[in-house]
């Protein structure tokens, strides 16, 4: 058995939106790893740069000329060294030379190759014997905002979060029930509803935010009663997409309303209370740490999660921790580039009592690695849609992990605060 990297290959593939992306193979003498990078649509400003100028073609050129010759011969078992080498080759703070997505695909494929060389599933290679907890699935049921066009809600995502389920299988099945129930409700509400779905497999319909919240609240309650455990309701407001810097207001186009910061805070607080939301992501734009802190102080029993504000970055998270802004953080590996960077952020988050929520991107591939990372790094929530190929790839992998763990499988500790 050897974990020394013998060869590496990069190629162009497509993501679920049909956009070009990069896929990397890492080959050791006794193992193989493959990973492909996702892409966001409502990206945070402080995310790393996905590709160098020239896109995926240029990234592959850089891979062949600069990266592969440096990494071949190194030991895949030393993940930190591989990730450090990627930073050194790039030599910028935002991966603009080789591309953050190039770094991501190499970093993850490398971990997979090392795990495979040992004959271990990735979650066990990274998390050891202690990794036996399954995350709760947080899934997008109705889409709005930048993920849709036309007359859909201004809020980007209306999400279901079953918690207190006994198994991942039951939790994932509850989300699917909610997704189906919402379809029936939408058919009843709008004769013109044609079953359209967004990139993430969530319904797209002619709805206001309030109508979407009502439909979701009913569906979550009904399914909670049917399955006998709690199915909570959440939203990703993706407020940076609503924030107009010139007006200094949140512009809700569909609703025709414009809110100042204080009014936004009141609005969010009001929907949390009225609909018993258990999860709110990005209620404010990415630079407004203060409002995040104020909301976190003012609400109870609700996760206030930062995505665009933190971009999986330890420094941005440190600022949040200092101000007690939010109590949960979205972890998207390709916001920072490497596994080591993401793990550092997850550990810092946990030390400060923030819940790490590992997440897909709206444009994704059937790459299932985040399923393993959720278990390995003990993230109690995985945000990865309810249906659609790229989402189901991750859900189904978690079902395989649950089966593999057998009696040792246990759902994560998740107390909604
Ligand atoms: P993105 O959005 O993947 O399109 O950036 C998802 C999110 O905002 O959580
Ligand atoms: Zn988000």
CSV table of C-alpha atoms in Angstrom, one decimal, residues 30-379:
chain,number,residue,atom,x,y,z
A,30,UNK,CA,-2.9,1.7,-4.5
A,31,UNK,CA,-5.7,4.2,-4.6
A,32,UNK,CA,-7.7,6.6,-6.6
A,33,UNK,CA,-9.7,9.8,-5.9
A,34,UNK,CA,-11.9,12.0,-8.1
A,35,UNK,CA,-13.7,15.2,-7.3
A,36,UNK,CA,-15.4,18.0,-9.3
A,37,UNK,CA,-16.1,21.5,-8.2
A,38,UNK,CA,-19.5,23.2,-7.8
A,39,UNK,CA,-20.5,26.8,-8.5
A,40,UNK,CA,-22.6,29.4,-6.7
A,41,UNK,CA,-25.0,31.9,-8.2
A,42,UNK,CA,-25.5,34.2,-5.2
A,43,UNK,CA,-21.9,34.3,-4.2
A,44,UNK,CA,-20.3,36.3,-1.4
A,45,UNK,CA,-18.0,39.1,-2.4
A,46,UNK,CA,-15.2,37.7,-0.2
A,47,UNK,CA,-15.2,34.2,-1.8
A,48,UNK,CA,-12.0,33.0,-3.5
A,49,UNK,CA,-11.9,33.4,-7.3
A,50,UNK,CA,-13.1,30.3,-9.0
A,51,UNK,CA,-10.9,30.3,-12.1
A,52,UNK,CA,-8.0,32.3,-13.5
A,53,UNK,CA,-8.7,34.5,-16.5
A,54,UNK,CA,-9.5,32.1,-19.3
A,55,UNK,CA,-11.8,29.9,-17.2
A,56,UNK,CA,-11.6,26.2,-16.9
A,57,UNK,CA,-9.3,25.8,-19.9
A,58,UNK,CA,-6.8,28.1,-18.3
A,59,UNK,CA,-7.2,26.3,-15.0
A,60,UNK,CA,-6.4,23.0,-16.7
A,61,UNK,CA,-3.3,24.6,-18.4
A,62,UNK,CA,-2.1,25.8,-15.0
A,63,UNK,CA,-2.8,22.4,-13.5
A,64,UNK,CA,-0.6,20.7,-16.1
A,65,UNK,CA,2.2,23.2,-16.1
A,66,UNK,CA,2.4,24.4,-12.5
A,67,UNK,CA,0.5,22.1,-10.2
A,68,UNK,CA,0.8,18.4,-11.2
A,69,UNK,CA,4.6,18.5,-11.6
A,70,UNK,CA,4.9,19.9,-8.0
A,71,UNK,CA,2.4,17.5,-6.4
A,72,UNK,CA,3.3,14.2,-8.1
A,73,UNK,CA,5.6,12.4,-5.8
A,74,UNK,CA,4.2,14.0,-2.6
A,75,UNK,CA,2.3,11.8,-0.1
A,76,UNK,CA,-1.5,12.1,-0.4
A,77,UNK,CA,-1.7,11.1,3.3
A,78,UNK,CA,-0.3,14.5,4.2
A,79,UNK,CA,-3.4,16.6,3.4
A,80,UNK,CA,-2.1,19.7,5.0
A,81,UNK,CA,1.1,19.6,3.0
A,82,UNK,CA,-0.9,19.2,-0.2
A,83,UNK,CA,-3.1,22.1,0.6
A,84,UNK,CA,-0.2,24.3,1.7
A,85,UNK,CA,1.5,23.5,-1.6
A,86,UNK,CA,-1.6,24.7,-3.5
A,87,UNK,CA,-1.4,28.0,-1.6
A,88,UNK,CA,2.3,28.3,-2.3
A,89,UNK,CA,1.9,27.6,-6.0
A,90,UNK,CA,-0.9,30.2,-6.2
A,91,UNK,CA,0.7,32.7,-3.9
A,92,UNK,CA,-2.3,35.1,-3.7
A,93,UNK,CA,-4.9,35.4,-0.9
A,94,UNK,CA,-7.8,34.4,-3.1
A,95,UNK,CA,-6.5,31.7,-5.4
A,96,UNK,CA,-6.8,33.9,-8.5
A,97,UNK,CA,-3.8,32.4,-10.2
A,98,UNK,CA,-4.8,28.7,-10.2
A,99,UNK,CA,-8.5,29.2,-9.3
A,100,UNK,CA,-10.3,28.2,-6.0
A,101,UNK,CA,-12.2,25.5,-7.8
A,102,UNK,CA,-9.0,24.0,-9.1
A,103,UNK,CA,-7.7,23.9,-5.5
A,104,UNK,CA,-11.0,22.5,-4.3
A,105,UNK,CA,-11.0,19.6,-6.8
A,106,UNK,CA,-7.4,18.7,-6.1
A,107,UNK,CA,-7.7,19.0,-2.3
A,108,UNK,CA,-10.8,16.7,-2.2
A,109,UNK,CA,-9.6,14.2,-4.8
A,110,UNK,CA,-6.4,14.0,-2.9
A,111,UNK,CA,-8.2,13.1,0.4
A,112,UNK,CA,-10.3,10.5,-1.5
A,113,UNK,CA,-7.2,9.0,-3.0
A,114,UNK,CA,-5.5,8.7,0.4
A,115,UNK,CA,-8.7,7.1,1.9
A,116,UNK,CA,-9.0,4.7,-1.0
A,117,UNK,CA,-5.3,3.7,-0.7
A,118,UNK,CA,-6.1,2.5,2.8
A,119,UNK,CA,-9.3,0.9,1.7
A,120,UNK,CA,-11.3,3.2,3.9
A,121,UNK,CA,-14.4,5.3,3.2
A,122,UNK,CA,-13.5,9.0,3.2
A,123,UNK,CA,-15.5,9.8,6.3
A,124,UNK,CA,-13.6,7.2,8.3
A,125,UNK,CA,-10.2,8.1,6.9
A,126,UNK,CA,-10.8,11.8,7.9
A,127,UNK,CA,-12.9,11.3,11.1
A,128,UNK,CA,-11.7,8.0,12.4
A,129,UNK,CA,-13.7,5.5,14.5
A,130,UNK,CA,-15.4,8.4,16.3
A,131,UNK,CA,-17.2,9.5,13.2
A,132,UNK,CA,-20.5,7.8,13.4
A,133,UNK,CA,-23.1,10.7,13.6
A,134,UNK,CA,-25.3,11.5,10.6
A,135,UNK,CA,-26.3,15.1,9.9
A,136,UNK,CA,-29.9,16.4,9.6
A,137,UNK,CA,-30.8,17.3,6.0
A,138,UNK,CA,-31.7,20.9,5.4
A,139,UNK,CA,-33.5,21.0,2.0
A,140,UNK,CA,-34.7,23.7,-0.4
A,141,UNK,CA,-38.5,23.3,-1.2
A,142,UNK,CA,-39.5,26.6,-2.8
A,143,UNK,CA,-37.0,28.8,-4.7
A,144,UNK,CA,-37.0,32.6,-5.1
A,145,UNK,CA,-34.6,35.5,-5.4
A,146,UNK,CA,-31.5,35.1,-7.7
A,147,UNK,CA,-32.3,31.4,-8.2
A,148,UNK,CA,-35.4,32.1,-10.2
A,149,UNK,CA,-36.9,34.5,-12.7
A,150,UNK,CA,-40.3,36.3,-13.0
A,151,UNK,CA,-42.9,36.4,-10.3
A,152,UNK,CA,-41.4,34.2,-7.6
A,153,UNK,CA,-40.7,35.2,-4.0
A,154,UNK,CA,-37.9,37.6,-3.1
A,155,UNK,CA,-36.5,35.3,-0.4
A,156,UNK,CA,-34.1,32.9,-2.1
A,157,UNK,CA,-34.9,29.7,-0.3
A,158,UNK,CA,-37.7,28.2,1.8
A,159,UNK,CA,-36.2,25.2,3.5
A,160,UNK,CA,-37.3,22.2,5.5
A,161,UNK,CA,-35.2,20.9,8.5
A,162,UNK,CA,-36.5,17.7,10.1
A,163,UNK,CA,-34.8,17.4,13.5
A,164,UNK,CA,-35.1,14.8,16.3
A,165,UNK,CA,-35.6,12.0,13.7
A,166,UNK,CA,-34.2,8.6,14.6
A,167,UNK,CA,-32.4,8.1,11.3
A,168,UNK,CA,-31.1,9.9,8.3
A,169,UNK,CA,-33.3,7.9,6.1
A,170,UNK,CA,-36.4,9.0,8.0
A,171,UNK,CA,-35.3,12.6,8.0
A,172,UNK,CA,-34.6,12.6,4.2
A,173,UNK,CA,-37.9,10.9,3.6
A,174,UNK,CA,-39.7,13.6,5.6
A,175,UNK,CA,-38.2,16.3,3.4
A,176,UNK,CA,-39.4,14.5,0.3
A,177,UNK,CA,-42.9,14.3,1.8
A,178,UNK,CA,-42.8,18.0,2.4
A,179,UNK,CA,-41.6,18.7,-1.1
A,180,UNK,CA,-44.5,16.6,-2.5
A,181,UNK,CA,-47.1,18.2,-0.3
A,182,UNK,CA,-45.9,21.7,-1.3
A,183,UNK,CA,-46.4,20.7,-5.0
A,184,UNK,CA,-50.0,19.8,-4.3
A,185,UNK,CA,-50.6,23.0,-2.4
A,186,UNK,CA,-49.1,25.0,-5.3
A,187,UNK,CA,-51.3,23.2,-7.8
A,188,UNK,CA,-54.3,24.2,-5.8
A,189,UNK,CA,-53.2,27.7,-5.3
A,190,UNK,CA,-52.3,28.5,-8.9
A,191,UNK,CA,-54.0,27.0,-11.9
A,192,UNK,CA,-51.0,28.1,-14.0
A,193,UNK,CA,-48.4,26.3,-11.8
A,194,UNK,CA,-46.6,24.0,-14.2
A,195,UNK,CA,-44.3,22.1,-11.9
A,196,UNK,CA,-41.3,24.2,-12.7
A,197,UNK,CA,-38.2,23.7,-10.5
A,198,UNK,CA,-35.0,25.6,-9.9
A,199,UNK,CA,-31.4,24.4,-10.2
A,200,UNK,CA,-31.7,23.0,-6.7
A,201,UNK,CA,-34.9,21.0,-7.5
A,202,UNK,CA,-37.1,23.4,-5.4
A,203,UNK,CA,-40.4,24.5,-6.8
A,204,UNK,CA,-40.7,27.8,-8.7
A,205,UNK,CA,-44.1,29.5,-8.6
A,206,UNK,CA,-46.0,32.7,-8.7
A,207,UNK,CA,-45.9,33.5,-5.0
A,208,UNK,CA,-45.2,36.2,-2.5
A,209,UNK,CA,-42.9,35.6,0.4
A,210,UNK,CA,-45.8,35.4,2.8
A,211,UNK,CA,-47.7,32.9,0.6
A,212,UNK,CA,-44.6,30.7,0.4
A,213,UNK,CA,-44.2,30.8,4.2
A,214,UNK,CA,-47.8,29.9,4.7
A,215,UNK,CA,-47.7,26.9,2.3
A,216,UNK,CA,-44.4,25.7,3.9
A,217,UNK,CA,-45.6,26.1,7.5
A,218,UNK,CA,-48.7,24.0,6.7
A,219,UNK,CA,-46.7,21.3,4.9
A,220,UNK,CA,-44.1,21.1,7.7
A,221,UNK,CA,-46.7,20.8,10.3
A,222,UNK,CA,-48.7,18.2,8.5
A,223,UNK,CA,-45.6,16.1,7.9
A,224,UNK,CA,-44.4,16.5,11.5
A,225,UNK,CA,-47.7,15.0,12.6
A,226,UNK,CA,-47.5,12.2,10.1
A,227,UNK,CA,-43.9,11.1,10.9
A,228,UNK,CA,-43.9,11.8,14.6
A,229,UNK,CA,-40.9,14.1,14.8
A,230,UNK,CA,-40.3,17.8,14.3
A,231,UNK,CA,-40.0,19.2,10.8
A,232,UNK,CA,-38.9,22.8,11.2
A,233,UNK,CA,-39.1,25.6,8.7
A,234,UNK,CA,-36.2,27.8,7.6
A,235,UNK,CA,-35.3,30.4,5.0
A,236,UNK,CA,-32.2,31.6,3.2
A,237,UNK,CA,-33.0,35.3,2.7
A,238,UNK,CA,-29.7,35.7,0.7
A,239,UNK,CA,-29.9,39.4,1.7
A,240,UNK,CA,-26.8,40.5,-0.2
A,241,UNK,CA,-28.8,39.9,-3.3
A,242,UNK,CA,-31.6,42.2,-2.1
A,243,UNK,CA,-29.4,45.0,-0.7
A,244,UNK,CA,-29.1,48.1,-2.8
A,245,UNK,CA,-25.9,49.9,-1.8
A,246,UNK,CA,-26.9,53.2,-3.3
A,247,UNK,CA,-30.3,53.3,-1.7
A,248,UNK,CA,-29.0,51.5,1.4
A,249,UNK,CA,-32.2,49.5,1.5
A,250,UNK,CA,-33.3,46.0,0.9
A,251,UNK,CA,-35.3,46.0,-2.3
A,252,UNK,CA,-38.0,43.3,-2.4
A,253,UNK,CA,-38.9,43.6,-6.1
A,254,UNK,CA,-41.8,41.1,-6.2
A,255,UNK,CA,-43.4,42.6,-3.2
A,256,UNK,CA,-42.6,46.2,-4.2
A,257,UNK,CA,-41.2,47.1,-0.8
A,258,UNK,CA,-37.9,48.7,0.3
A,259,UNK,CA,-36.7,48.2,3.8
A,260,UNK,CA,-34.0,50.0,5.8
A,261,UNK,CA,-31.8,48.0,8.1
A,262,UNK,CA,-34.0,48.4,11.2
A,263,UNK,CA,-37.1,47.5,9.2
A,264,UNK,CA,-35.4,44.4,7.8
A,265,UNK,CA,-34.6,43.4,11.4
A,266,UNK,CA,-38.2,43.8,12.4
A,267,UNK,CA,-39.5,41.9,9.4
A,268,UNK,CA,-37.1,39.0,10.0
A,269,UNK,CA,-38.0,38.9,13.7
A,270,UNK,CA,-41.7,39.0,12.9
A,271,UNK,CA,-41.5,36.0,10.4
A,272,UNK,CA,-39.4,34.0,12.9
A,273,UNK,CA,-42.0,34.5,15.5
A,274,UNK,CA,-45.1,34.1,13.3
A,275,UNK,CA,-43.9,31.0,11.4
A,276,UNK,CA,-41.7,29.5,14.2
A,277,UNK,CA,-38.7,29.5,12.0
A,278,UNK,CA,-35.8,27.4,13.3
A,279,UNK,CA,-33.3,28.5,10.7
A,280,UNK,CA,-32.6,31.8,9.0
A,281,UNK,CA,-29.6,32.2,6.7
A,282,UNK,CA,-28.2,35.6,5.6
A,283,UNK,CA,-31.0,37.8,7.0
A,284,UNK,CA,-28.7,40.8,6.4
A,285,UNK,CA,-26.2,41.8,3.7
A,286,UNK,CA,-22.6,40.5,3.9
A,287,UNK,CA,-21.1,43.5,5.7
A,288,UNK,CA,-23.7,44.1,8.3
A,289,UNK,CA,-22.2,42.2,11.3
A,290,UNK,CA,-24.1,44.5,13.7
A,291,UNK,CA,-27.6,43.5,12.6
A,292,UNK,CA,-26.6,39.8,12.7
A,293,UNK,CA,-25.5,40.4,16.3
A,294,UNK,CA,-28.7,42.2,17.2
A,295,UNK,CA,-31.0,39.6,15.7
A,296,UNK,CA,-29.0,36.8,17.3
A,297,UNK,CA,-29.5,38.5,20.7
A,298,UNK,CA,-33.2,39.1,20.2
A,299,UNK,CA,-34.5,35.7,19.0
A,300,UNK,CA,-34.7,32.4,20.7
A,301,UNK,CA,-34.9,28.8,19.3
A,302,UNK,CA,-33.7,29.8,15.9
A,303,UNK,CA,-30.4,29.3,14.1
A,304,UNK,CA,-29.1,32.5,12.6
A,305,UNK,CA,-26.7,31.3,10.0
A,306,UNK,CA,-24.1,33.3,8.1
A,307,UNK,CA,-23.2,32.4,4.5
A,308,UNK,CA,-22.1,35.4,2.3
A,309,UNK,CA,-21.0,37.2,5.5
A,310,UNK,CA,-18.4,34.5,6.5
A,311,UNK,CA,-17.7,32.7,3.2
A,312,UNK,CA,-16.2,29.8,5.2
A,313,UNK,CA,-13.3,32.2,6.0
A,314,UNK,CA,-11.7,32.0,9.5
A,315,UNK,CA,-10.9,35.7,9.7
A,316,UNK,CA,-14.4,36.8,8.7
A,317,UNK,CA,-15.8,34.2,11.2
A,318,UNK,CA,-13.5,35.6,13.9
A,319,UNK,CA,-15.0,39.0,13.4
A,320,UNK,CA,-18.5,37.4,13.7
A,321,UNK,CA,-17.5,35.6,16.9
A,322,UNK,CA,-16.1,38.7,18.4
A,323,UNK,CA,-19.4,40.5,17.8
A,324,UNK,CA,-21.5,37.5,18.6
A,325,UNK,CA,-23.1,37.8,15.1
A,326,UNK,CA,-25.0,34.6,14.2
A,327,UNK,CA,-24.9,31.2,15.9
A,328,UNK,CA,-24.4,29.0,12.8
A,329,UNK,CA,-22.2,29.1,9.7
A,330,UNK,CA,-22.5,27.8,6.2
A,331,UNK,CA,-19.5,25.7,5.1
A,332,UNK,CA,-18.9,25.7,1.4
A,333,UNK,CA,-15.4,24.4,0.6
A,334,UNK,CA,-15.1,26.2,-2.7
A,335,UNK,CA,-15.6,29.5,-0.9
A,336,UNK,CA,-12.1,29.1,0.5
A,337,UNK,CA,-10.5,26.5,-1.7
A,338,UNK,CA,-9.1,23.6,0.4
A,339,UNK,CA,-10.1,21.0,2.9
A,340,UNK,CA,-7.6,22.3,5.4
A,341,UNK,CA,-9.0,25.8,5.2
A,342,UNK,CA,-12.6,24.6,5.6
A,343,UNK,CA,-11.6,22.3,8.5
A,344,UNK,CA,-9.9,25.2,10.3
A,345,UNK,CA,-13.1,27.3,10.0
A,346,UNK,CA,-15.3,24.4,11.2
A,347,UNK,CA,-13.1,23.9,14.3
A,348,UNK,CA,-13.1,27.6,15.1
A,349,UNK,CA,-16.9,27.7,14.7
A,350,UNK,CA,-17.4,24.8,17.0
A,351,UNK,CA,-15.1,26.2,19.6
A,352,UNK,CA,-17.2,29.3,19.7
A,353,UNK,CA,-20.5,27.4,19.8
A,354,UNK,CA,-21.5,28.1,16.2
A,355,UNK,CA,-23.2,25.2,14.4
A,356,UNK,CA,-21.4,24.3,11.1
A,357,UNK,CA,-23.8,23.7,8.3
A,358,UNK,CA,-22.0,22.0,5.4
A,359,UNK,CA,-23.5,23.0,2.0
A,360,UNK,CA,-23.8,22.3,-1.7
A,361,UNK,CA,-23.9,25.1,-4.2
A,362,UNK,CA,-26.8,25.8,-6.5
A,363,UNK,CA,-24.7,24.7,-9.5
A,364,UNK,CA,-23.3,21.3,-8.4
A,365,UNK,CA,-22.3,17.9,-9.7
A,366,UNK,CA,-23.0,14.4,-8.6
A,367,UNK,CA,-19.9,14.6,-6.4
A,368,UNK,CA,-20.9,13.2,-3.0
A,369,UNK,CA,-17.9,14.2,-0.9
A,370,UNK,CA,-19.7,16.7,1.3
A,371,UNK,CA,-21.8,13.8,2.6
A,372,UNK,CA,-18.6,12.2,4.0
A,373,UNK,CA,-17.3,15.6,5.3
A,374,UNK,CA,-20.5,16.1,7.3
A,375,UNK,CA,-19.9,12.9,9.1
A,376,UNK,CA,-16.1,13.2,9.4
A,377,UNK,CA,-16.1,16.7,10.7
A,378,UNK,CA,-19.3,16.3,12.8
A,379,UNK,CA,-21.4,18.9,11.1
